[in-house]
PDB file of C-alpha atoms and ligand atoms in Angstrom:
ATOM      1  CA  MET A  36      18.127  30.270 -13.513  1.00  0.00           C
ATOM      2  CA  GLU A  37      19.429  26.827 -14.515  1.00  0.00           C
ATOM      3  CA  GLN A  38      21.118  26.484 -11.113  1.00  0.00           C
ATOM      4  CA  ILE A  39      18.018  27.568  -9.210  1.00  0.00           C
ATOM      5  CA  VAL A  40      15.916  24.926 -10.942  1.00  0.00           C
ATOM      6  CA  SER A  41      18.374  22.145 -10.173  1.00  0.00           C
ATOM      7  CA  SER A  42      19.269  23.183  -6.625  1.00  0.00           C
ATOM      8  CA  GLY A  43      15.594  23.755  -5.755  1.00  0.00           C
ATOM      9  CA  ILE A  44      14.747  20.212  -6.750  1.00  0.00           C
ATOM     10  CA  ILE A  45      17.739  18.710  -4.966  1.00  0.00           C
ATOM     11  CA  ASP A  46      17.252  20.702  -1.726  1.00  0.00           C
ATOM     12  CA  SER A  47      13.550  20.006  -1.643  1.00  0.00           C
ATOM     13  CA  TYR A  48      13.800  16.280  -2.468  1.00  0.00           C
ATOM     14  CA  PHE A  49      16.583  15.615   0.025  1.00  0.00           C
ATOM     15  CA  GLY A  50      14.735  17.603   2.686  1.00  0.00           C
ATOM     16  CA  LYS A  51      11.765  15.296   2.184  1.00  0.00           C
ATOM     17  CA  LEU A  52      13.974  12.214   2.200  1.00  0.00           C
ATOM     18  CA  LYS A  53      15.784  13.260   5.396  1.00  0.00           C
ATOM     19  CA  GLU A  54      12.498  13.894   7.189  1.00  0.00           C
ATOM     20  CA  SER A  55      11.541  10.342   6.252  1.00  0.00           C
ATOM     21  CA  LEU A  56      14.638   8.495   7.497  1.00  0.00           C
ATOM     22  CA  SER A  57      12.700   7.555  10.607  1.00  0.00           C
ATOM     23  CA  VAL A  58       8.929   7.432  10.290  1.00  0.00           C
ATOM     24  CA  ASP A  59       5.908   6.275  12.225  1.00  0.00           C
ATOM     25  CA  THR A  60       4.793   4.113   9.290  1.00  0.00           C
ATOM     26  CA  ALA A  61       6.525   3.019   6.109  1.00  0.00           C
ATOM     27  CA  ILE A  62       4.160   1.722   3.435  1.00  0.00           C
ATOM     28  CA  VAL A  63       5.464  -0.472   0.646  1.00  0.00           C
ATOM     29  CA  GLY A  64       3.311  -0.229  -2.468  1.00  0.00           C
ATOM     30  CA  GLY A  65       1.160   2.610  -3.749  1.00  0.00           C
ATOM     31  CA  GLY A  66      -1.924   0.619  -4.687  1.00  0.00           C
ATOM     32  CA  PRO A  67      -5.365   1.640  -3.397  1.00  0.00           C
ATOM     33  CA  SER A  68      -4.994   0.001   0.019  1.00  0.00           C
ATOM     34  CA  GLY A  69      -1.588   1.603   0.660  1.00  0.00           C
ATOM     35  CA  LEU A  70      -2.778   5.018  -0.505  1.00  0.00           C
ATOM     36  CA  VAL A  71      -5.885   4.916   1.700  1.00  0.00           C
ATOM     37  CA  ALA A  72      -3.775   3.820   4.692  1.00  0.00           C
ATOM     38  CA  SER A  73      -1.300   6.645   4.083  1.00  0.00           C
ATOM     39  CA  TYR A  74      -4.122   9.193   3.966  1.00  0.00           C
ATOM     40  CA  PHE A  75      -5.736   8.113   7.243  1.00  0.00           C
ATOM     41  CA  LEU A  76      -2.409   7.882   9.095  1.00  0.00           C
ATOM     42  CA  ALA A  77      -1.235  11.270   7.817  1.00  0.00           C
ATOM     43  CA  ARG A  78      -4.592  12.820   8.736  1.00  0.00           C
ATOM     44  CA  ARG A  79      -4.086  11.564  12.293  1.00  0.00           C
ATOM     45  CA  GLY A  80      -0.762  13.413  12.405  1.00  0.00           C
ATOM     46  CA  PHE A  81       1.621  10.475  11.958  1.00  0.00           C
ATOM     47  CA  ASN A  82       4.791  10.777   9.904  1.00  0.00           C
ATOM     48  CA  VAL A  83       4.079   8.403   7.028  1.00  0.00           C
ATOM     49  CA  ALA A  84       6.057   7.610   3.889  1.00  0.00           C
ATOM     50  CA  LEU A  85       4.957   5.411   1.003  1.00  0.00           C
ATOM     51  CA  TYR A  86       7.415   3.771  -1.407  1.00  0.00           C
ATOM     52  CA  GLU A  87       6.295   2.778  -4.902  1.00  0.00           C
ATOM     53  CA  ARG A  88       8.589   1.205  -7.447  1.00  0.00           C
ATOM     54  CA  LYS A  89       6.696   2.408 -10.506  1.00  0.00           C
ATOM     55  CA  LEU A  90       6.681   5.972 -11.822  1.00  0.00           C
ATOM     56  CA  ALA A  91       2.987   6.428 -11.001  1.00  0.00           C
ATOM     57  CA  PRO A  92       1.397   5.287  -7.733  1.00  0.00           C
ATOM     58  CA  GLY A  93      -2.079   3.790  -8.076  1.00  0.00           C
ATOM     59  CA  GLY A  94      -1.179   0.122  -8.550  1.00  0.00           C
ATOM     60  CA  GLY A  95      -3.834  -1.999 -10.205  1.00  0.00           C
ATOM     61  CA  MET A  96      -6.487   0.679 -10.099  1.00  0.00           C
ATOM     62  CA  TRP A  97      -5.637   2.704 -13.212  1.00  0.00           C
ATOM     63  CA  GLY A  98      -6.348  -0.080 -15.673  1.00  0.00           C
ATOM     64  CA  GLY A  99      -9.882  -1.025 -14.563  1.00  0.00           C
ATOM     65  CA  ALA A 100     -10.530  -4.449 -16.082  1.00  0.00           C
ATOM     66  CA  MET A 101      -8.588  -5.450 -19.150  1.00  0.00           C
ATOM     67  CA  MET A 102      -7.785  -1.752 -19.657  1.00  0.00           C
ATOM     68  CA  PHE A 103     -11.485  -0.796 -19.725  1.00  0.00           C
ATOM     69  CA  ASN A 104     -10.831   2.034 -17.300  1.00  0.00           C
ATOM     70  CA  GLU A 105     -13.822   1.657 -15.005  1.00  0.00           C
ATOM     71  CA  ILE A 106     -13.926  -0.011 -11.588  1.00  0.00           C
ATOM     72  CA  ILE A 107     -16.719  -1.259  -9.331  1.00  0.00           C
ATOM     73  CA  VAL A 108     -17.159  -0.390  -5.660  1.00  0.00           C
ATOM     74  CA  GLN A 109     -19.929  -1.772  -3.481  1.00  0.00           C
ATOM     75  CA  ASP A 110     -22.132   0.003  -0.943  1.00  0.00           C
ATOM     76  CA  GLU A 111     -20.030  -0.975   2.112  1.00  0.00           C
ATOM     77  CA  ALA A 112     -17.209   1.274   0.907  1.00  0.00           C
ATOM     78  CA  ARG A 113     -19.320   4.211  -0.260  1.00  0.00           C
ATOM     79  CA  HIS A 114     -18.293   6.342   2.740  1.00  0.00           C
ATOM     80  CA  LEU A 115     -14.722   6.168   1.423  1.00  0.00           C
ATOM     81  CA  LEU A 116     -15.782   7.412  -2.008  1.00  0.00           C
ATOM     82  CA  GLU A 117     -17.282  10.386  -0.191  1.00  0.00           C
ATOM     83  CA  GLU A 118     -14.182  10.824   1.988  1.00  0.00           C
ATOM     84  CA  PHE A 119     -11.939  11.000  -1.093  1.00  0.00           C
ATOM     85  CA  ASN A 120     -14.412  13.112  -3.034  1.00  0.00           C
ATOM     86  CA  ILE A 121     -14.646  10.474  -5.779  1.00  0.00           C
ATOM     87  CA  GLU A 122     -17.509  10.753  -8.285  1.00  0.00           C
ATOM     88  CA  TYR A 123     -19.532   7.537  -8.708  1.00  0.00           C
ATOM     89  CA  ARG A 124     -22.576   6.306 -10.602  1.00  0.00           C
ATOM     90  CA  LYS A 125     -25.062   3.835  -9.131  1.00  0.00           C
ATOM     91  CA  TYR A 126     -25.180   0.507 -10.980  1.00  0.00           C
ATOM     92  CA  LYS A 127     -27.789  -2.134 -10.039  1.00  0.00           C
ATOM     93  CA  GLU A 128     -28.847  -2.348  -6.383  1.00  0.00           C
ATOM     94  CA  SER A 129     -25.744  -1.709  -4.333  1.00  0.00           C
ATOM     95  CA  TYR A 130     -22.841  -1.160  -6.693  1.00  0.00           C
ATOM     96  CA  TYR A 131     -21.171   1.889  -8.176  1.00  0.00           C
ATOM     97  CA  THR A 132     -19.096   2.357 -11.310  1.00  0.00           C
ATOM     98  CA  ILE A 133     -16.194   4.794 -11.177  1.00  0.00           C
ATOM     99  CA  ASP A 134     -13.726   6.107 -13.732  1.00  0.00           C
ATOM    100  CA  SER A 135     -10.494   4.405 -12.637  1.00  0.00           C
ATOM    101  CA  VAL A 136      -8.256   7.314 -13.643  1.00  0.00           C
ATOM    102  CA  HIS A 137     -10.375   9.685 -11.583  1.00  0.00           C
ATOM    103  CA  ALA A 138     -10.371   7.252  -8.617  1.00  0.00           C
ATOM    104  CA  SER A 139      -6.600   6.656  -8.687  1.00  0.00           C
ATOM    105  CA  SER A 140      -5.739  10.318  -8.960  1.00  0.00           C
ATOM    106  CA  SER A 141      -8.187  11.238  -6.177  1.00  0.00           C
ATOM    107  CA  LEU A 142      -6.527   8.781  -3.785  1.00  0.00           C
ATOM    108  CA  ILE A 143      -3.071  10.120  -4.646  1.00  0.00           C
ATOM    109  CA  TYR A 144      -4.208  13.740  -4.357  1.00  0.00           C
ATOM    110  CA  HIS A 145      -5.833  13.312  -0.942  1.00  0.00           C
ATOM    111  CA  ALA A 146      -2.998  11.177   0.482  1.00  0.00           C
ATOM    112  CA  THR A 147      -0.355  13.767  -0.408  1.00  0.00           C
ATOM    113  CA  LYS A 148      -2.607  16.662   0.598  1.00  0.00           C
ATOM    114  CA  ALA A 149      -3.049  15.044   4.020  1.00  0.00           C
ATOM    115  CA  GLY A 150       0.738  15.022   4.420  1.00  0.00           C
ATOM    116  CA  ALA A 151       1.777  11.517   3.375  1.00  0.00           C
ATOM    117  CA  LYS A 152       5.092  11.568   1.523  1.00  0.00           C
ATOM    118  CA  ILE A 153       5.110   9.432  -1.588  1.00  0.00           C
ATOM    119  CA  PHE A 154       8.449   8.307  -2.987  1.00  0.00           C
ATOM    120  CA  ASN A 155       8.032   6.852  -6.466  1.00  0.00           C
ATOM    121  CA  CYS A 156      10.620   4.904  -8.481  1.00  0.00           C
ATOM    122  CA  ILE A 157      11.834   3.273  -5.253  1.00  0.00           C
ATOM    123  CA  SER A 158      11.836  -0.469  -4.611  1.00  0.00           C
ATOM    124  CA  PHE A 159      11.562  -2.291  -1.340  1.00  0.00           C
ATOM    125  CA  GLU A 160      14.537  -4.613  -0.986  1.00  0.00           C
ATOM    126  CA  ASP A 161      14.558  -5.935   2.585  1.00  0.00           C
ATOM    127  CA  VAL A 162      13.417  -5.189   6.121  1.00  0.00           C
ATOM    128  CA  VAL A 163      15.345  -4.057   9.194  1.00  0.00           C
ATOM    129  CA  PHE A 164      15.022  -6.879  11.698  1.00  0.00           C
ATOM    130  CA  TYR A 165      15.771  -5.909  15.330  1.00  0.00           C
ATOM    131  CA  ASN A 166      14.819  -7.781  18.491  1.00  0.00           C
ATOM    132  CA  ASP A 167      12.502 -10.120  16.594  1.00  0.00           C
ATOM    133  CA  ARG A 168      10.578  -7.190  15.177  1.00  0.00           C
ATOM    134  CA  VAL A 169      10.286  -5.583  11.754  1.00  0.00           C
ATOM    135  CA  SER A 170      11.757  -2.170  12.535  1.00  0.00           C
ATOM    136  CA  GLY A 171      12.123  -0.567   9.128  1.00  0.00           C
ATOM    137  CA  ILE A 172      12.713  -1.144   5.439  1.00  0.00           C
ATOM    138  CA  VAL A 173      15.687  -1.266   3.112  1.00  0.00           C
ATOM    139  CA  ILE A 174      15.151   0.598  -0.152  1.00  0.00           C
ATOM    140  CA  ASN A 175      16.880   1.216  -3.446  1.00  0.00           C
ATOM    141  CA  TRP A 176      16.133   2.968  -6.724  1.00  0.00           C
ATOM    142  CA  ALA A 177      13.844   0.799  -8.830  1.00  0.00           C
ATOM    143  CA  PRO A 178      16.231   1.045 -11.846  1.00  0.00           C
ATOM    144  CA  VAL A 179      19.036  -0.398  -9.701  1.00  0.00           C
ATOM    145  CA  HIS A 180      16.965  -3.554  -9.331  1.00  0.00           C
ATOM    146  CA  ARG A 181      15.844  -3.584 -12.937  1.00  0.00           C
ATOM    147  CA  GLU A 182      19.420  -3.302 -14.204  1.00  0.00           C
ATOM    148  CA  HIS A 183      20.724  -5.772 -11.594  1.00  0.00           C
ATOM    149  CA  LEU A 184      23.310  -3.236 -10.458  1.00  0.00           C
ATOM    150  CA  HIS A 185      25.387  -4.066  -7.412  1.00  0.00           C
ATOM    151  CA  VAL A 186      24.551  -0.908  -5.444  1.00  0.00           C
ATOM    152  CA  ASP A 187      23.955  -0.835  -1.707  1.00  0.00           C
ATOM    153  CA  PRO A 188      20.631   0.485  -0.429  1.00  0.00           C
ATOM    154  CA  LEU A 189      19.440   3.033   2.147  1.00  0.00           C
ATOM    155  CA  VAL A 190      17.525   2.305   5.342  1.00  0.00           C
ATOM    156  CA  ILE A 191      14.264   3.784   6.621  1.00  0.00           C
ATOM    157  CA  MET A 192      13.431   3.091  10.263  1.00  0.00           C
ATOM    158  CA  ALA A 193       9.723   2.688  11.015  1.00  0.00           C
ATOM    159  CA  LYS A 194       7.581   1.920  14.036  1.00  0.00           C
ATOM    160  CA  ALA A 195       5.209   0.037  11.720  1.00  0.00           C
ATOM    161  CA  VAL A 196       5.559  -1.284   8.167  1.00  0.00           C
ATOM    162  CA  ILE A 197       2.665  -2.061   5.811  1.00  0.00           C
ATOM    163  CA  ASP A 198       3.021  -4.657   3.070  1.00  0.00           C
ATOM    164  CA  GLY A 199       0.757  -3.173   0.397  1.00  0.00           C
ATOM    165  CA  THR A 200       2.539  -4.854  -2.520  1.00  0.00           C
ATOM    166  CA  GLY A 201      -0.601  -6.556  -3.839  1.00  0.00           C
ATOM    167  CA  HIS A 202      -0.550 -10.061  -5.305  1.00  0.00           C
ATOM    168  CA  ASP A 203       3.198 -10.505  -4.687  1.00  0.00           C
ATOM    169  CA  CYS A 204       3.191  -9.968  -0.870  1.00  0.00           C
ATOM    170  CA  GLU A 205       6.855  -9.038  -1.238  1.00  0.00           C
ATOM    171  CA  VAL A 206       7.534  -7.780   2.275  1.00  0.00           C
ATOM    172  CA  ALA A 207       5.913 -10.759   4.000  1.00  0.00           C
ATOM    173  CA  ARG A 208       7.723 -13.207   1.713  1.00  0.00           C
ATOM    174  CA  THR A 209      11.050 -11.509   2.457  1.00  0.00           C
ATOM    175  CA  VAL A 210      10.513 -11.622   6.227  1.00  0.00           C
ATOM    176  CA  GLU A 211       9.586 -15.293   6.064  1.00  0.00           C
ATOM    177  CA  ARG A 212      12.399 -16.294   3.681  1.00  0.00           C
ATOM    178  CA  LYS A 213      15.242 -14.498   5.401  1.00  0.00           C
ATOM    179  CA  ASN A 214      14.448 -14.815   9.084  1.00  0.00           C
ATOM    180  CA  ASN A 215      12.999 -18.267   9.640  1.00  0.00           C
ATOM    181  CA  VAL A 216      10.050 -16.921  11.624  1.00  0.00           C
ATOM    182  CA  MET A 217       6.401 -17.859  12.016  1.00  0.00           C
ATOM    183  CA  LEU A 218       3.881 -15.379  10.640  1.00  0.00           C
ATOM    184  CA  ASN A 219       0.402 -14.898  12.048  1.00  0.00           C
ATOM    185  CA  THR A 220      -1.228 -17.155   9.412  1.00  0.00           C
ATOM    186  CA  LYS A 221      -2.670 -20.667   9.623  1.00  0.00           C
ATOM    187  CA  THR A 222       0.620 -22.255   8.462  1.00  0.00           C
ATOM    188  CA  GLY A 223       2.981 -19.682   9.942  1.00  0.00           C
ATOM    189  CA  LYS A 224       4.121 -18.980   6.373  1.00  0.00           C
ATOM    190  CA  VAL A 225       2.827 -17.018   3.372  1.00  0.00           C
ATOM    191  CA  VAL A 226      -0.007 -19.345   2.358  1.00  0.00           C
ATOM    192  CA  GLY A 227      -0.400 -17.922  -1.171  1.00  0.00           C
ATOM    193  CA  GLU A 228      -3.299 -16.497  -3.149  1.00  0.00           C
ATOM    194  CA  ARG A 229      -6.188 -18.651  -4.392  1.00  0.00           C
ATOM    195  CA  SER A 230      -8.194 -18.307  -7.614  1.00  0.00           C
ATOM    196  CA  LEU A 231     -11.032 -15.848  -8.150  1.00  0.00           C
ATOM    197  CA  SER A 232     -14.114 -15.837  -5.907  1.00  0.00           C
ATOM    198  CA  VAL A 233     -15.433 -12.306  -5.568  1.00  0.00           C
ATOM    199  CA  GLU A 234     -17.683 -12.308  -2.493  1.00  0.00           C
ATOM    200  CA  GLU A 235     -15.427 -14.487  -0.394  1.00  0.00           C
ATOM    201  CA  ALA A 236     -12.353 -12.486  -1.446  1.00  0.00           C
ATOM    202  CA  GLU A 237     -13.958  -9.154  -0.625  1.00  0.00           C
ATOM    203  CA  ARG A 238     -15.009 -10.376   2.827  1.00  0.00           C
ATOM    204  CA  THR A 239     -11.716 -12.025   3.743  1.00  0.00           C
ATOM    205  CA  THR A 240      -9.575  -9.102   2.609  1.00  0.00           C
ATOM    206  CA  ILE A 241     -10.891  -7.137   5.559  1.00  0.00           C
ATOM    207  CA  GLU A 242     -10.487 -10.077   7.978  1.00  0.00           C
ATOM    208  CA  ASN A 243      -6.932 -10.742   6.780  1.00  0.00           C
ATOM    209  CA  THR A 244      -5.854  -7.124   7.177  1.00  0.00           C
ATOM    210  CA  LYS A 245      -3.808  -7.423  10.351  1.00  0.00           C
ATOM    211  CA  GLU A 246      -0.378  -7.476  11.986  1.00  0.00           C
ATOM    212  CA  ILE A 247       1.222 -10.687  10.707  1.00  0.00           C
ATOM    213  CA  PHE A 248       4.494 -10.281  12.564  1.00  0.00           C
ATOM    214  CA  PRO A 249       5.546  -7.731  15.200  1.00  0.00           C
ATOM    215  CA  GLY A 250       5.890  -4.441  13.313  1.00  0.00           C
ATOM    216  CA  LEU A 251       4.572  -5.804   9.997  1.00  0.00           C
ATOM    217  CA  PHE A 252       0.985  -5.269   8.826  1.00  0.00           C
ATOM    218  CA  VAL A 253      -0.614  -6.420   5.565  1.00  0.00           C
ATOM    219  CA  SER A 254      -3.257  -4.622   3.515  1.00  0.00           C
ATOM    220  CA  GLY A 255      -5.207  -5.146   0.312  1.00  0.00           C
ATOM    221  CA  MET A 256      -4.450  -8.080  -1.935  1.00  0.00           C
ATOM    222  CA  ALA A 257      -1.274  -8.835   0.035  1.00  0.00           C
ATOM    223  CA  ALA A 258      -3.494  -9.555   3.054  1.00  0.00           C
ATOM    224  CA  ASN A 259      -5.361 -12.243   1.118  1.00  0.00           C
ATOM    225  CA  GLY A 260      -2.198 -13.604  -0.478  1.00  0.00           C
ATOM    226  CA  VAL A 261      -0.457 -13.987   2.864  1.00  0.00           C
ATOM    227  CA  SER A 262      -3.432 -15.728   4.465  1.00  0.00           C
ATOM    228  CA  GLY A 263      -4.319 -17.948   1.493  1.00  0.00           C
ATOM    229  CA  SER A 264      -7.574 -16.385   0.376  1.00  0.00           C
ATOM    230  CA  PHE A 265      -9.063 -15.566  -3.011  1.00  0.00           C
ATOM    231  CA  ARG A 266      -8.540 -12.844  -5.599  1.00  0.00           C
ATOM    232  CA  MET A 267     -11.491 -10.734  -6.712  1.00  0.00           C
ATOM    233  CA  GLY A 268     -10.799  -8.867  -9.948  1.00  0.00           C
ATOM    234  CA  PRO A 269     -11.748  -5.235 -10.564  1.00  0.00           C
ATOM    235  CA  ILE A 270     -14.002  -4.616  -7.571  1.00  0.00           C
ATOM    236  CA  PHE A 271     -12.228  -2.273  -5.158  1.00  0.00           C
ATOM    237  CA  GLY A 272     -14.395  -1.855  -2.046  1.00  0.00           C
ATOM    238  CA  SER A 273     -12.298  -4.173   0.105  1.00  0.00           C
ATOM    239  CA  MET A 274      -9.040  -2.534  -1.014  1.00  0.00           C
ATOM    240  CA  LEU A 275     -10.294   0.823   0.259  1.00  0.00           C
ATOM    241  CA  LEU A 276     -11.737  -0.674   3.454  1.00  0.00           C
ATOM    242  CA  SER A 277      -8.518  -2.601   4.097  1.00  0.00           C
ATOM    243  CA  GLY A 278      -6.504   0.631   3.904  1.00  0.00           C
ATOM    244  CA  GLU A 279      -8.882   2.254   6.372  1.00  0.00           C
ATOM    245  CA  LYS A 280      -8.676  -0.737   8.713  1.00  0.00           C
ATOM    246  CA  VAL A 281      -4.877  -1.054   8.724  1.00  0.00           C
ATOM    247  CA  ALA A 282      -4.501   2.661   9.456  1.00  0.00           C
ATOM    248  CA  GLY A 283      -6.809   2.222  12.464  1.00  0.00           C
ATOM    249  CA  LEU A 284      -4.855  -0.792  13.770  1.00  0.00           C
ATOM    250  CA  ILE A 285      -1.545   1.039  13.483  1.00  0.00           C
ATOM    251  CA  ALA A 286      -2.877   4.251  15.017  1.00  0.00           C
ATOM    252  CA  GLU A 287      -4.163   2.257  17.987  1.00  0.00           C
ATOM    253  CA  GLN A 288      -0.771   0.598  18.472  1.00  0.00           C
ATOM    254  CA  LEU A 289       1.233   3.821  18.067  1.00  0.00           C
ATOM    255  CA  ASN A 290      -1.015   5.731  20.440  1.00  0.00           C
ATOM    256  CA  LYS A 291      -0.438   3.223  23.257  1.00  0.00           C
TER     257      LYS A 291
HETATM  258  O1  48F B 110      -1.550  -4.382  -6.527  1.00  0.00           O
HETATM  259  P1  48F B 110      -1.881  -3.067  -5.954  1.00  0.00           P
HETATM  260  O2  48F B 110      -2.873  -2.219  -6.644  1.00  0.00           O
HETATM  261  O3  48F B 110      -2.213  -3.250  -4.389  1.00  0.00           O
HETATM  262  P2  48F B 110      -3.564  -3.342  -3.547  1.00  0.00           P
HETATM  263  O4  48F B 110      -3.723  -2.094  -2.775  1.00  0.00           O
HETATM  264  O5  48F B 110      -4.735  -3.406  -4.627  1.00  0.00           O
HETATM  265  C1  48F B 110      -4.943  -4.548  -5.402  1.00  0.00           C
HETATM  266  C2  48F B 110      -5.793  -4.172  -6.611  1.00  0.00           C
HETATM  267  O6  48F B 110      -5.138  -3.188  -7.376  1.00  0.00           O
HETATM  268  C3  48F B 110      -6.123  -5.335  -7.546  1.00  0.00           C
HETATM  269  C4  48F B 110      -7.087  -6.295  -6.985  1.00  0.00           C
HETATM  270  C5  48F B 110      -8.297  -5.829  -6.272  1.00  0.00           C
HETATM  271  O7  48F B 110      -9.273  -5.413  -7.085  1.00  0.00           O
HETATM  272  O8  48F B 110      -6.908  -7.465  -7.109  1.00  0.00           O
HETATM  273  O9  48F B 110      -4.926  -6.016  -7.896  1.00  0.00           O
HETATM  274  O10 48F B 110      -3.514  -4.612  -2.812  1.00  0.00           O
HETATM  275  O11 48F B 110      -0.554  -2.197  -5.844  1.00  0.00           O
HETATM  276  C6  48F B 110       0.616  -2.722  -5.291  1.00  0.00           C
HETATM  277  C7  48F B 110       1.718  -1.734  -5.588  1.00  0.00           C
HETATM  278  O12 48F B 110       2.903  -2.164  -4.957  1.00  0.00           O
HETATM  279  C8  48F B 110       3.992  -1.890  -5.805  1.00  0.00           C
HETATM  280  C9  48F B 110       3.446  -2.155  -7.205  1.00  0.00           C
HETATM  281  O13 48F B 110       4.223  -1.503  -8.188  1.00  0.00           O
HETATM  282  C10 48F B 110       2.034  -1.631  -7.093  1.00  0.00           C
HETATM  283  O14 48F B 110       1.917  -0.281  -7.494  1.00  0.00           O
HETATM  284  N1  48F B 110       5.102  -2.763  -5.424  1.00  0.00           N
HETATM  285  C11 48F B 110       5.147  -4.114  -5.531  1.00  0.00           C
HETATM  286  N2  48F B 110       6.325  -4.556  -5.104  1.00  0.00           N
HETATM  287  C12 48F B 110       7.044  -3.469  -4.718  1.00  0.00           C
HETATM  288  C13 48F B 110       6.251  -2.318  -4.914  1.00  0.00           C
HETATM  289  C14 48F B 110       8.360  -3.275  -4.187  1.00  0.00           C
HETATM  290  N3  48F B 110       9.203  -4.291  -3.983  1.00  0.00           N
HETATM  291  N4  48F B 110       8.764  -2.015  -3.917  1.00  0.00           N
HETATM  292  C15 48F B 110       7.929  -0.952  -4.132  1.00  0.00           C
HETATM  293  N5  48F B 110       6.684  -1.081  -4.633  1.00  0.00           N
END
């Protein structure tokens, strides 16, 4: 029995990993925008893998605001609450309050149910850069990074990569730093996040969700960080809408 337990886990995990060595879309970061994107891409039949360095995907959603585990979503994103079967309560005219643990787990459940493969405890380290295009990602175990171990990584090839790393915009910053290229932003570089301004931030998150370099798309807070827009705090409508938008942009490109 001991051997069955261990070999079952190893066979199954490495089967999943091998199927994901070359994917249609690799998503870095399991926050709300990355999870929503993975769901919509998987639902359309694309091979999609999401890499999250923490043990639990969900990013900044679990903690609500200051660990008060409730989030706010506005009317514009209500269709996504319905899509993910998330319970919500109306608050004032056009806002909803939602238990953040329920919301995070619903996104994870539906993404994996739709067929997205989520690899937790894995850190993005670099991109594959071929013919002036982001063509994949370089990954390693998160503890390797934490312990500063000198261990070489593995490579995942991808037709499209999403930077869903939130405030840090790690993928975009790596592409800019290591390859001396111009990104599709007003300075050609990662402009950097501004202070808090809720309405403006919610609006621009959607606008800034785009392909910022051939093969590299940004979603969620990384989209605003890359393009120099504001943060918004614990309102999550634009994170969900950004995930929906980036999945649509990638599907359109891959279907061409
Ligand atoms: O920050 P995060 O939740 O991303 P998001 O989808 O949503 C932002 C909101 O949570 C909140 C906000 C809006 O209300 O301002 O912050 O933009 O999740 C980003 C995820 O990426 C992971 C990180 O652990 C988190 O779960 N991540 C960051 N860097 C790496 C990474 C990396 N190098 N490798 C793997 N995962």
